[in-house]
mmCIF file of C-alpha atoms and ligand atoms in Angstrom:
data_model
loop_
_atom_site.group_PDB
_atom_site.id
_atom_site.type_symbol
_atom_site.label_atom_id
_atom_site.label_comp_id
_atom_site.label_asym_id
_atom_site.label_seq_id
_atom_site.Cartn_x
_atom_site.Cartn_y
_atom_site.Cartn_z
ATOM 1 C CA MET A 17 55.352 131.607 247.335
ATOM 2 C CA LEU A 18 53.177 133.064 244.861
ATOM 3 C CA LEU A 19 51.181 130.931 242.584
ATOM 4 C CA ASN A 20 51.196 131.635 238.936
ATOM 5 C CA GLY A 21 48.000 132.107 237.114
ATOM 6 C CA ALA A 22 47.853 128.782 235.354
ATOM 7 C CA LEU A 23 48.484 126.872 238.523
ATOM 8 C CA LEU A 24 45.607 128.893 240.317
ATOM 9 C CA ALA A 25 43.306 128.229 237.541
ATOM 10 C CA LEU A 26 44.142 124.444 237.716
ATOM 11 C CA LEU A 27 43.430 124.510 241.328
ATOM 12 C CA ALA A 28 40.196 126.240 240.918
ATOM 13 C CA LEU A 29 39.205 123.630 238.595
ATOM 14 C CA ALA A 30 40.259 120.770 240.771
ATOM 15 C CA THR A 31 38.140 122.080 243.592
ATOM 16 C CA THR A 32 35.060 123.221 241.611
ATOM 17 C CA ALA A 33 32.802 120.272 242.676
ATOM 18 C CA SER A 34 32.330 121.387 246.217
ATOM 19 C CA ALA A 35 34.205 124.585 246.390
ATOM 20 C CA HIS A 36 31.387 126.959 246.865
ATOM 21 C CA THR A 37 29.000 128.085 249.463
ATOM 22 C CA THR A 38 25.431 129.018 249.709
ATOM 23 C CA MET A 39 23.427 130.939 252.144
ATOM 24 C CA SER A 40 21.464 128.729 254.451
ATOM 25 C CA ARG A 41 19.752 130.482 257.101
ATOM 26 C CA VAL A 42 18.880 133.890 258.713
ATOM 27 C CA PHE A 43 18.614 134.974 262.433
ATOM 28 C CA VAL A 44 16.745 138.086 263.572
ATOM 29 C CA ASN A 45 18.160 139.703 266.726
ATOM 30 C CA GLY A 46 19.921 136.325 267.359
ATOM 31 C CA VAL A 47 16.604 134.178 266.864
ATOM 32 C CA ASP A 48 17.085 131.489 264.334
ATOM 33 C CA GLN A 49 14.519 131.595 261.541
ATOM 34 C CA GLY A 50 15.100 128.070 260.388
ATOM 35 C CA GLU A 51 16.619 126.490 257.324
ATOM 36 C CA GLY A 52 15.668 129.022 254.564
ATOM 37 C CA LYS A 53 16.770 127.498 251.321
ATOM 38 C CA ASN A 54 14.035 127.586 248.807
ATOM 39 C CA LYS A 55 11.695 128.768 251.611
ATOM 40 C CA TYR A 56 12.534 132.345 252.290
ATOM 41 C CA ILE A 57 15.705 132.524 250.376
ATOM 42 C CA ARG A 58 15.812 132.513 246.474
ATOM 43 C CA SER A 59 18.396 129.730 246.534
ATOM 44 C CA PRO A 60 20.249 129.442 243.312
ATOM 45 C CA VAL A 61 20.678 126.255 240.993
ATOM 46 C CA ASN A 62 23.691 124.244 242.379
ATOM 47 C CA ASP A 63 26.219 126.495 244.283
ATOM 48 C CA GLY A 64 25.247 129.655 242.587
ATOM 49 C CA GLN A 65 28.627 131.291 241.513
ATOM 50 C CA VAL A 66 28.106 133.940 239.128
ATOM 51 C CA GLN A 67 30.682 135.915 237.065
ATOM 52 C CA LEU A 68 30.143 139.532 236.183
ATOM 53 C CA GLN A 69 27.766 139.959 233.396
ATOM 54 C CA LEU A 70 29.350 138.417 230.652
ATOM 55 C CA ASP A 71 26.686 136.625 229.001
ATOM 56 C CA LYS A 72 23.776 138.951 227.910
ATOM 57 C CA LYS A 73 23.010 136.536 224.929
ATOM 58 C CA ASN A 74 22.443 133.666 227.123
ATOM 59 C CA ASN A 75 20.566 135.864 229.667
ATOM 60 C CA THR A 76 22.771 135.106 232.501
ATOM 61 C CA ALA A 77 23.789 138.913 233.188
ATOM 62 C CA PRO A 78 20.433 139.043 235.378
ATOM 63 C CA PHE A 79 21.937 136.426 237.785
ATOM 64 C CA ILE A 80 24.293 139.041 239.164
ATOM 65 C CA ALA A 81 21.471 140.549 241.079
ATOM 66 C CA CYS A 82 19.740 137.616 242.889
ATOM 67 C CA ASN A 83 21.321 134.592 241.192
ATOM 68 C CA SER A 84 19.960 131.892 238.857
ATOM 69 C CA LYS A 85 16.547 131.663 240.516
ATOM 70 C CA GLY A 86 16.271 135.209 241.451
ATOM 71 C CA ASP A 87 13.099 135.603 239.349
ATOM 72 C CA ILE A 88 11.206 132.839 241.296
ATOM 73 C CA ALA A 89 9.463 134.097 244.401
ATOM 74 C CA VAL A 90 9.602 131.662 247.449
ATOM 75 C CA PRO A 91 6.769 131.181 249.666
ATOM 76 C CA GLN A 92 7.901 132.713 253.010
ATOM 77 C CA PHE A 93 9.104 136.138 254.377
ATOM 78 C CA VAL A 94 11.367 136.655 257.325
ATOM 79 C CA LYS A 95 9.684 139.150 259.647
ATOM 80 C CA ALA A 96 11.682 141.784 261.013
ATOM 81 C CA SER A 97 11.572 145.435 262.263
ATOM 82 C CA PRO A 98 13.644 148.551 261.342
ATOM 83 C CA GLY A 99 16.981 148.548 263.226
ATOM 84 C CA ASP A 100 16.949 144.909 263.772
ATOM 85 C CA LYS A 101 20.164 142.930 263.917
ATOM 86 C CA LEU A 102 20.261 140.378 261.073
ATOM 87 C CA THR A 103 22.624 137.393 260.567
ATOM 88 C CA PHE A 104 23.028 135.626 257.336
ATOM 89 C CA GLN A 105 24.515 132.188 257.554
ATOM 90 C CA TRP A 106 26.485 130.624 254.792
ATOM 91 C CA PHE A 107 27.075 126.738 254.514
ATOM 92 C CA ARG A 108 29.046 124.483 252.479
ATOM 93 C CA GLU A 109 28.405 120.716 252.156
ATOM 94 C CA ASP A 110 31.945 119.617 253.062
ATOM 95 C CA PRO A 111 32.618 118.598 256.734
ATOM 96 C CA LYS A 112 36.287 119.644 256.337
ATOM 97 C CA GLU A 113 35.348 123.074 255.287
ATOM 98 C CA PRO A 114 31.844 123.702 256.230
ATOM 99 C CA VAL A 115 31.850 127.567 255.424
ATOM 100 C CA ILE A 116 33.950 128.418 252.592
ATOM 101 C CA ASP A 117 37.132 127.223 250.986
ATOM 102 C CA PRO A 118 39.932 129.092 252.602
ATOM 103 C CA SER A 119 41.325 130.214 249.053
ATOM 104 C CA HIS A 120 38.167 132.259 248.651
ATOM 105 C CA LYS A 121 39.041 135.684 250.164
ATOM 106 C CA GLY A 122 37.311 138.655 249.484
ATOM 107 C CA PRO A 123 34.540 141.213 250.566
ATOM 108 C CA ILE A 124 30.985 140.620 251.830
ATOM 109 C CA LEU A 125 28.413 143.296 250.542
ATOM 110 C CA THR A 126 24.714 143.681 251.687
ATOM 111 C CA TYR A 127 21.987 145.630 249.640
ATOM 112 C CA ILE A 128 18.236 146.129 249.857
ATOM 113 C CA ALA A 129 15.577 146.825 247.376
ATOM 114 C CA PRO A 130 11.817 146.768 247.228
ATOM 115 C CA PHE A 131 10.265 143.342 246.982
ATOM 116 C CA PHE A 132 9.793 142.012 243.520
ATOM 117 C CA ALA A 133 7.605 139.124 242.652
ATOM 118 C CA THR A 134 8.559 138.773 238.979
ATOM 119 C CA GLY A 135 11.847 139.398 237.088
ATOM 120 C CA PHE A 136 15.580 139.028 238.295
ATOM 121 C CA GLY A 137 15.895 142.379 240.094
ATOM 122 C CA ASP A 138 18.514 143.265 237.596
ATOM 123 C CA GLY A 139 17.442 146.993 237.252
ATOM 124 C CA PRO A 140 18.383 150.148 239.126
ATOM 125 C CA ILE A 141 16.694 149.280 242.491
ATOM 126 C CA TRP A 142 19.342 148.451 245.024
ATOM 127 C CA SER A 143 20.848 150.299 247.997
ATOM 128 C CA LYS A 144 23.852 149.217 249.952
ATOM 129 C CA ILE A 145 23.133 148.748 253.691
ATOM 130 C CA ALA A 146 26.397 147.043 254.774
ATOM 131 C CA GLU A 147 29.969 146.238 253.611
ATOM 132 C CA GLU A 148 32.909 144.425 255.047
ATOM 133 C CA GLY A 149 36.270 144.388 253.060
ATOM 134 C CA PHE A 150 39.788 143.795 254.476
ATOM 135 C CA VAL A 151 40.631 144.782 257.864
ATOM 136 C CA SER A 152 44.240 143.823 258.516
ATOM 137 C CA PRO A 153 44.965 140.982 258.790
ATOM 138 C CA ALA A 154 41.732 139.395 257.523
ATOM 139 C CA TRP A 155 39.301 139.660 254.632
ATOM 140 C CA ALA A 156 35.441 139.417 255.419
ATOM 141 C CA THR A 157 35.332 136.136 254.213
ATOM 142 C CA GLU A 158 38.142 134.846 256.385
ATOM 143 C CA ARG A 159 36.530 136.488 259.557
ATOM 144 C CA MET A 160 33.298 134.578 258.568
ATOM 145 C CA ARG A 161 35.181 131.257 258.104
ATOM 146 C CA ASN A 162 37.622 131.522 260.959
ATOM 147 C CA PHE A 163 35.637 133.126 263.633
ATOM 148 C CA THR A 164 31.751 133.171 263.248
ATOM 149 C CA GLY A 165 30.892 129.770 261.786
ATOM 150 C CA GLY A 166 29.676 131.362 258.521
ATOM 151 C CA MET A 167 27.568 134.110 260.126
ATOM 152 C CA VAL A 168 27.455 137.662 258.800
ATOM 153 C CA ASP A 169 25.768 140.273 261.015
ATOM 154 C CA PHE A 170 24.596 143.694 259.855
ATOM 155 C CA ASN A 171 21.510 145.896 260.990
ATOM 156 C CA LEU A 172 18.457 147.010 258.994
ATOM 157 C CA PRO A 173 18.313 150.798 258.766
ATOM 158 C CA LYS A 174 16.341 152.183 261.738
ATOM 159 C CA THR A 175 14.561 154.559 259.413
ATOM 160 C CA LEU A 176 13.426 151.821 256.982
ATOM 161 C CA ALA A 177 9.733 152.259 256.001
ATOM 162 C CA PRO A 178 7.582 149.223 256.572
ATOM 163 C CA GLY A 179 7.011 146.883 253.761
ATOM 164 C CA LYS A 180 8.237 143.963 251.774
ATOM 165 C CA TYR A 181 11.899 143.865 250.709
ATOM 166 C CA MET A 182 14.671 141.846 249.182
ATOM 167 C CA VAL A 183 17.902 141.761 251.073
ATOM 168 C CA ARG A 184 20.828 140.628 248.946
ATOM 169 C CA GLN A 185 24.123 139.702 250.215
ATOM 170 C CA GLU A 186 27.095 138.556 248.266
ATOM 171 C CA LEU A 187 30.366 137.132 248.849
ATOM 172 C CA ILE A 188 33.081 138.194 246.376
ATOM 173 C CA PRO A 189 36.103 135.866 246.395
ATOM 174 C CA LEU A 190 39.051 137.485 244.680
ATOM 175 C CA HIS A 191 41.537 134.545 244.420
ATOM 176 C CA LEU A 192 41.497 134.700 240.674
ATOM 177 C CA ALA A 193 40.858 138.459 240.317
ATOM 178 C CA ASP A 194 44.514 139.420 239.493
ATOM 179 C CA ARG A 195 43.249 139.056 235.943
ATOM 180 C CA ARG A 196 40.172 140.700 234.513
ATOM 181 C CA GLY A 197 37.252 138.422 233.592
ATOM 182 C CA ASP A 198 36.622 140.257 230.343
ATOM 183 C CA ILE A 199 40.191 139.684 229.342
ATOM 184 C CA GLU A 200 40.486 136.197 230.360
ATOM 185 C CA LYS A 201 37.186 134.319 230.633
ATOM 186 C CA THR A 202 38.019 131.905 233.620
ATOM 187 C CA ARG A 203 39.357 134.738 235.793
ATOM 188 C CA GLY A 204 38.072 137.637 237.619
ATOM 189 C CA PRO A 205 36.190 137.868 240.886
ATOM 190 C CA GLU A 206 33.599 135.153 241.806
ATOM 191 C CA PHE A 207 30.259 136.438 242.964
ATOM 192 C CA TYR A 208 27.818 134.546 245.158
ATOM 193 C CA PRO A 209 24.662 136.612 245.480
ATOM 194 C CA SER A 210 21.770 135.377 247.479
ATOM 195 C CA CYS A 211 18.453 137.232 248.120
ATOM 196 C CA VAL A 212 16.059 136.737 251.086
ATOM 197 C CA GLN A 213 12.494 137.932 251.173
ATOM 198 C CA PHE A 214 11.767 140.164 254.175
ATOM 199 C CA ASP A 215 8.364 141.579 255.572
ATOM 200 C CA VAL A 216 9.409 144.601 257.692
ATOM 201 C CA ALA A 217 6.879 146.100 260.177
ATOM 202 C CA GLY A 218 6.998 148.610 262.915
ATOM 203 C CA GLY A 219 9.128 151.643 263.610
ATOM 204 C CA SER A 220 8.216 154.953 262.324
ATOM 205 C CA GLY A 221 10.726 155.243 259.574
ATOM 206 C CA THR A 222 9.704 156.474 256.059
ATOM 207 C CA ALA A 223 12.975 155.712 254.207
ATOM 208 C CA VAL A 224 12.541 153.713 250.972
ATOM 209 C CA PRO A 225 15.674 152.609 249.174
ATOM 210 C CA ASN A 226 16.633 155.141 246.645
ATOM 211 C CA GLN A 227 20.255 154.707 245.684
ATOM 212 C CA ASN A 228 19.041 152.982 242.483
ATOM 213 C CA PHE A 229 22.105 150.957 241.897
ATOM 214 C CA ASP A 230 22.103 148.615 238.877
ATOM 215 C CA PHE A 231 24.774 145.705 239.280
ATOM 216 C CA ASN A 232 25.023 145.361 235.576
ATOM 217 C CA LYS A 233 25.865 149.071 235.160
ATOM 218 C CA GLY A 234 27.503 149.760 238.403
ATOM 219 C CA TYR A 235 29.763 146.887 238.663
ATOM 220 C CA LYS A 236 32.657 147.063 236.189
ATOM 221 C CA PHE A 237 35.518 144.813 235.274
ATOM 222 C CA THR A 238 37.846 147.809 235.893
ATOM 223 C CA ASP A 239 36.658 148.598 239.260
ATOM 224 C CA PRO A 240 39.787 148.760 241.527
ATOM 225 C CA GLY A 241 37.905 146.338 243.899
ATOM 226 C CA PHE A 242 37.306 143.825 241.190
ATOM 227 C CA ASP A 243 40.682 144.158 239.281
ATOM 228 C CA PHE A 244 42.664 143.422 242.446
ATOM 229 C CA ASN A 245 45.533 141.111 243.177
ATOM 230 C CA ILE A 246 45.232 139.498 246.626
ATOM 231 C CA HIS A 247 48.427 137.450 246.225
ATOM 232 C CA ILE A 248 50.764 140.405 246.436
ATOM 233 C CA PRO A 249 51.245 142.804 249.397
ATOM 234 C CA PHE A 250 48.817 145.453 249.611
ATOM 235 C CA THR A 251 47.578 147.796 252.557
ATOM 236 C CA THR A 252 44.092 148.959 251.732
ATOM 237 C CA TYR A 253 41.188 147.472 249.561
ATOM 238 C CA PRO A 254 38.706 149.607 247.875
ATOM 239 C CA ILE A 255 35.284 148.223 248.507
ATOM 240 C CA PRO A 256 33.140 148.052 245.271
ATOM 241 C CA GLY A 257 29.722 149.462 244.781
ATOM 242 C CA PRO A 258 28.031 152.683 246.094
ATOM 243 C CA PRO A 259 28.714 153.995 249.606
ATOM 244 C CA ILE A 260 26.295 152.819 252.473
ATOM 245 C CA TRP A 261 22.886 154.177 251.764
ATOM 246 C CA ASP A 262 22.048 157.272 254.026
ATOM 247 C CA ALA A 263 18.671 155.963 254.793
ATOM 248 C CA LYS A 264 16.506 159.028 255.367
HETATM 249 CU CU1 CU B 1 35.005 129.370 243.991
#
């Protein structure tokens, strides 16, 4: 059965209180770095769901980069080396659904930028290093919820130059994305961006992120990956944003 928009919106409202999820910890080559909220993760206020830059007037547009507290540096850095396998774990405070609500289906994308100590990181500084969309029969968020206990794996580029970085991962649930958020305020994709501070050492790489992607300019309401109806049959999903950065 297909749910109509009004019913979906109602359901979304009804589950708002604990519907969302936040990044809780990082593993480096499988080694747990400990609880990271507000330690090495710039954890957002509350559950940190962000809409595509609607509200320039109230200055919430910058939140699309590293969320509502993206401008506040946290005390620690995760230490890693180029090529390392990283795992970001997402957690939700609900024993029945400890990862993410099953309605929240969509891609998971990961970006990197040079470290910044001030500002929200909402300029043209980001490069995409990983992406997972829809691989039949499951969305990235479904694989995470059903099979990995909230863990999302990816690798740092082998050629990455040593230095301090921000690694930003976002979940993009699409359950309300059959209507564009600029046309209907309560609709459109939801964004859960979260940024982790990294100190990368070792390797012989010299690649510095240079895709210069800006979320406020590069993500558009009309992108086929954002203006997308998951409630009707489809075969492929166009992942939003730039291609994976060719780190050289
Ligand atoms: Cu939600």
